[in-house]
Coordinates of C-alpha atoms in Angstrom, one line a residue:
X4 CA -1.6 103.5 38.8
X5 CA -0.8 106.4 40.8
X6 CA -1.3 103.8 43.9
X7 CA 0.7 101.5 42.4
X8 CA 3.6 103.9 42.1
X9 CA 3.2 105.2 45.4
X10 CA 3.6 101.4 47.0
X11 CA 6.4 100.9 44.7
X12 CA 8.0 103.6 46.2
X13 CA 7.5 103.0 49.5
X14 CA 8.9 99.5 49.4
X15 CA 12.1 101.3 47.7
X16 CA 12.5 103.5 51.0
X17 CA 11.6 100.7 53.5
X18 CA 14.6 98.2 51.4
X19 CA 16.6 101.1 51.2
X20 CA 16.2 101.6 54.9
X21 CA 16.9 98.4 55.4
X22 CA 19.7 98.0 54.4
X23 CA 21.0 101.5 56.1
X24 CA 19.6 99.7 59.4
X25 CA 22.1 96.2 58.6
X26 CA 24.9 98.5 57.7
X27 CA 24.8 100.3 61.3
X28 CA 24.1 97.1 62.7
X29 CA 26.9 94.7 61.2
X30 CA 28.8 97.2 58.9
X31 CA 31.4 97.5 62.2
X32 CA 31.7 93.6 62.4
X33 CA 35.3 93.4 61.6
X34 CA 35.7 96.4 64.7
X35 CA 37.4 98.7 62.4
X36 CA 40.0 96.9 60.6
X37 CA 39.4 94.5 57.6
X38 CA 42.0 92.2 57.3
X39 CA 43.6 89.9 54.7
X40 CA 46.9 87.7 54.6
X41 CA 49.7 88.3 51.9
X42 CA 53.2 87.3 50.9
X43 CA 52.4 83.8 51.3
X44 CA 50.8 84.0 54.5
X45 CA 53.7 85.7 56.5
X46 CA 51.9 89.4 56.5
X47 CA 48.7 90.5 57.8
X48 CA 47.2 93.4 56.4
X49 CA 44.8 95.4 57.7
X50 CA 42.8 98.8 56.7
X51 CA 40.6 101.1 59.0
X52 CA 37.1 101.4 58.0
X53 CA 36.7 105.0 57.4
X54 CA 34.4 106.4 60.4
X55 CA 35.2 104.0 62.8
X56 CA 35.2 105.1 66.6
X57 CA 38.0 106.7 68.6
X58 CA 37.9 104.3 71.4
X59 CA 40.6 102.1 72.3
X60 CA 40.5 98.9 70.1
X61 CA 42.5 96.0 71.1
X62 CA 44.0 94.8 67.9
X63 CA 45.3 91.4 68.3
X64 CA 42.5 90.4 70.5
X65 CA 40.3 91.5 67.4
X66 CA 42.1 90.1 64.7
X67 CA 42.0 86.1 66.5
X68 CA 38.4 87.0 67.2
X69 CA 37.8 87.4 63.4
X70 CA 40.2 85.1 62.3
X71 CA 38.4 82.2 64.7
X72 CA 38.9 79.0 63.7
X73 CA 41.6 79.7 60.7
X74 CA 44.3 78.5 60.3
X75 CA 45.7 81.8 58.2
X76 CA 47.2 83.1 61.3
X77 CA 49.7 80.7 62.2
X78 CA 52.4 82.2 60.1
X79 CA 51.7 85.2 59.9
X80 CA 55.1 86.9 61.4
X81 CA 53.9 90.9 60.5
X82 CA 51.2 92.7 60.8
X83 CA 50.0 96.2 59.0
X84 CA 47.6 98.6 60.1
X85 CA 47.2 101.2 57.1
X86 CA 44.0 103.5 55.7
X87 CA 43.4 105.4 59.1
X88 CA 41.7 108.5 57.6
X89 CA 40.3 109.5 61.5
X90 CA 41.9 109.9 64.7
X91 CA 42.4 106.4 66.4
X92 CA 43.3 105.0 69.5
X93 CA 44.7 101.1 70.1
X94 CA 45.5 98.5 72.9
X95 CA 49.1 96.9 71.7
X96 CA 48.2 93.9 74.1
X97 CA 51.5 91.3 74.0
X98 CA 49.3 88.4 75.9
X99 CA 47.9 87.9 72.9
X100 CA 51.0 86.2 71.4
X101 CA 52.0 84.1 73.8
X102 CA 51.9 80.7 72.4
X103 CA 48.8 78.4 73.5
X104 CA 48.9 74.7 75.1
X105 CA 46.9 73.4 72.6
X106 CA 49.2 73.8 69.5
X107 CA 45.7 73.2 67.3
X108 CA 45.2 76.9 68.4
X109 CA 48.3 78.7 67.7
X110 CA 47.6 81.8 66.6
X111 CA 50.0 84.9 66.1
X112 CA 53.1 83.3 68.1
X113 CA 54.8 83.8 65.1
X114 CA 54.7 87.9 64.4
X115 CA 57.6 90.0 65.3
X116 CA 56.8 92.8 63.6
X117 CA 53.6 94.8 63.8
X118 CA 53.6 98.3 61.2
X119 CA 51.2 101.6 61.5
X120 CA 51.3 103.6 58.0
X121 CA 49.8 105.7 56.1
X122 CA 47.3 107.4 58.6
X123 CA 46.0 110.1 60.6
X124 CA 47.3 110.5 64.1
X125 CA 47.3 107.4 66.5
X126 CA 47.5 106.3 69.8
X127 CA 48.9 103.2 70.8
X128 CA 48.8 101.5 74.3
X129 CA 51.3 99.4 74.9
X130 CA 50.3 96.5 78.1
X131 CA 51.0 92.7 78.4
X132 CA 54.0 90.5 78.5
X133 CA 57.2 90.5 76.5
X134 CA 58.5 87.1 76.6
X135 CA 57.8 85.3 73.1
X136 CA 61.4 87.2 71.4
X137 CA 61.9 90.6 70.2
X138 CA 59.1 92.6 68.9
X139 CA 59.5 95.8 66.2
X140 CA 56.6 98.1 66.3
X141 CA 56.9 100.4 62.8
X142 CA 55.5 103.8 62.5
X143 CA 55.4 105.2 58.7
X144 CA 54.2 108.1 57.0
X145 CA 52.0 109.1 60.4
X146 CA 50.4 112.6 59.8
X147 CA 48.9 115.5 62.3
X148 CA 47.6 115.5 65.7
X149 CA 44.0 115.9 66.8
X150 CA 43.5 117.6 70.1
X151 CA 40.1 116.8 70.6
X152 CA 41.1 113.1 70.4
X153 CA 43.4 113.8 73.3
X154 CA 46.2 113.1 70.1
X155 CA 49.0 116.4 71.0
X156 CA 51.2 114.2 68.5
X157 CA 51.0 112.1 64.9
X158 CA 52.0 109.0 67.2
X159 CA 51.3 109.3 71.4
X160 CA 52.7 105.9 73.0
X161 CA 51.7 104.8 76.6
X162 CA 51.2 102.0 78.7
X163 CA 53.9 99.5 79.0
X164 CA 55.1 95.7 78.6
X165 CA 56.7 93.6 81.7
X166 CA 59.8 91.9 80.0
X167 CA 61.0 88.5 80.5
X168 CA 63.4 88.3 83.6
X169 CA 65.2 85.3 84.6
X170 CA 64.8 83.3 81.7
X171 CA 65.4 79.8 82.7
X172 CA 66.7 79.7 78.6
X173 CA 69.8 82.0 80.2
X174 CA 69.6 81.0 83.8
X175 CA 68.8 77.4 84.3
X176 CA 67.5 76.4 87.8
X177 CA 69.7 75.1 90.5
X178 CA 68.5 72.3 92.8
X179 CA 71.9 71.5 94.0
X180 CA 72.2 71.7 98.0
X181 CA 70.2 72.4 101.0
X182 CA 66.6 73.6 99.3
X183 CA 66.8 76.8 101.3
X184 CA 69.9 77.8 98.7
X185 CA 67.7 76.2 95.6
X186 CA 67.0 78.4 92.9
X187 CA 64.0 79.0 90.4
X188 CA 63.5 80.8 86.7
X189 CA 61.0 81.7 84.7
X190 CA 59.4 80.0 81.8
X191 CA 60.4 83.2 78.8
X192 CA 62.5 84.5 76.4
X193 CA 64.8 87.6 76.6
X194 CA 63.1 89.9 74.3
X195 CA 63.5 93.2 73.1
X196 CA 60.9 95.8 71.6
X197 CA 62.6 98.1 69.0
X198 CA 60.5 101.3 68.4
X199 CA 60.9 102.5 63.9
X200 CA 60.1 106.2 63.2
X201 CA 59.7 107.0 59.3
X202 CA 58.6 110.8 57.9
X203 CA 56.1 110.5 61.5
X204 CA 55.4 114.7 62.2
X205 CA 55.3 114.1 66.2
X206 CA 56.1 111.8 68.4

């Protein structure tokens, strides 16, 4: 009996082990943010996984990765990030909304708003291009800095976007005349990016 007990008690620790050992493996599949649509489809929502890593995550690259194949995406026009209880750090990469060839694969094209709330202090890098329409990125309720993140501030904002320059939308090309006085424009849209501060401690 006492043998018995002892086995039975062993297989608790190895299943319990196991399943320690599938949570460190594939507990971090969703890379840090667990995602649903609301509203209909138009809003994205998406909460930290508390203990996830400081390093930089590249959110909309993540979100299509996890979202492969769906179709929930396509009208999605904002997106939340909420529930960071740790110290993170972004990539806020605007390639990622440019609108595909293949119209079957359209994903995120439509967002023009993207929110961070309720959370401990964030960085965000900003990169990419800027040529889909203006953007609004939403900081709310931000709390805190954490120095050993490298986080002086509640909210610390670098990088940059390159912005859509001669649209051919405002300035149409003109093939008129000699070629050497022809003129060319680029395939975007003006756009803006509008920066929201709400009760966010330090910016």
């Amino acid at each position: 009996l006492d043998s018995l007990l002892q086995e039975m008690i062993y297989l608790k620790c190895y299943q319990s082990l196991l399943v320690i050992s599938l949570l460190i493996l594939f507990g971090r599949a969703a890379d840090e943010l667990q995602c649903e649509t609301k509203l209909g489809g138009f809003e994205l929502e998406c909460h930290c996984i508390t203990g996830s890593s400081s390093e930089d995550d590249d959110i909309l690259s993540n979100i299509k990765r996890d979202f492969k194949g769906s179709a929930k995406l396509q009208r999605v026009q904002e997106i939340t990030i909420t529930g960071c209880e740790t110290p993170q750090r972004f990539t806020l990469n605007y390639n990622q909304l440019a609108k595909p060839l293949d119209p079957n694969k359209d994903e995120l094209s439509n967002v023009r708003k993207i929110r961070f709330q309720n959370s401990s202090p964030l960085g965000v890098y900003f990169s990419g291009k800027l040529h889909t329409g203006d953007q609004v990125v939403e900081f709310r309720n931000i709390k805190g800095f954490d120095n050993s993140a490298g986080l002086l501030a509640s909210a610390v904002l670098t990088g940059g976007v390159d912005y859509c320059a001669n649209s051919c939308e405002t300035n149409p090309p003109d093939q008129t005349g000699p070629p050497s006085r022809w003129t060319d424009c680029n395939d975007c849209v003006v756009s803006n990016l509008r920066l929201s501060f709400f009760d966010v401690e330090h910016v």
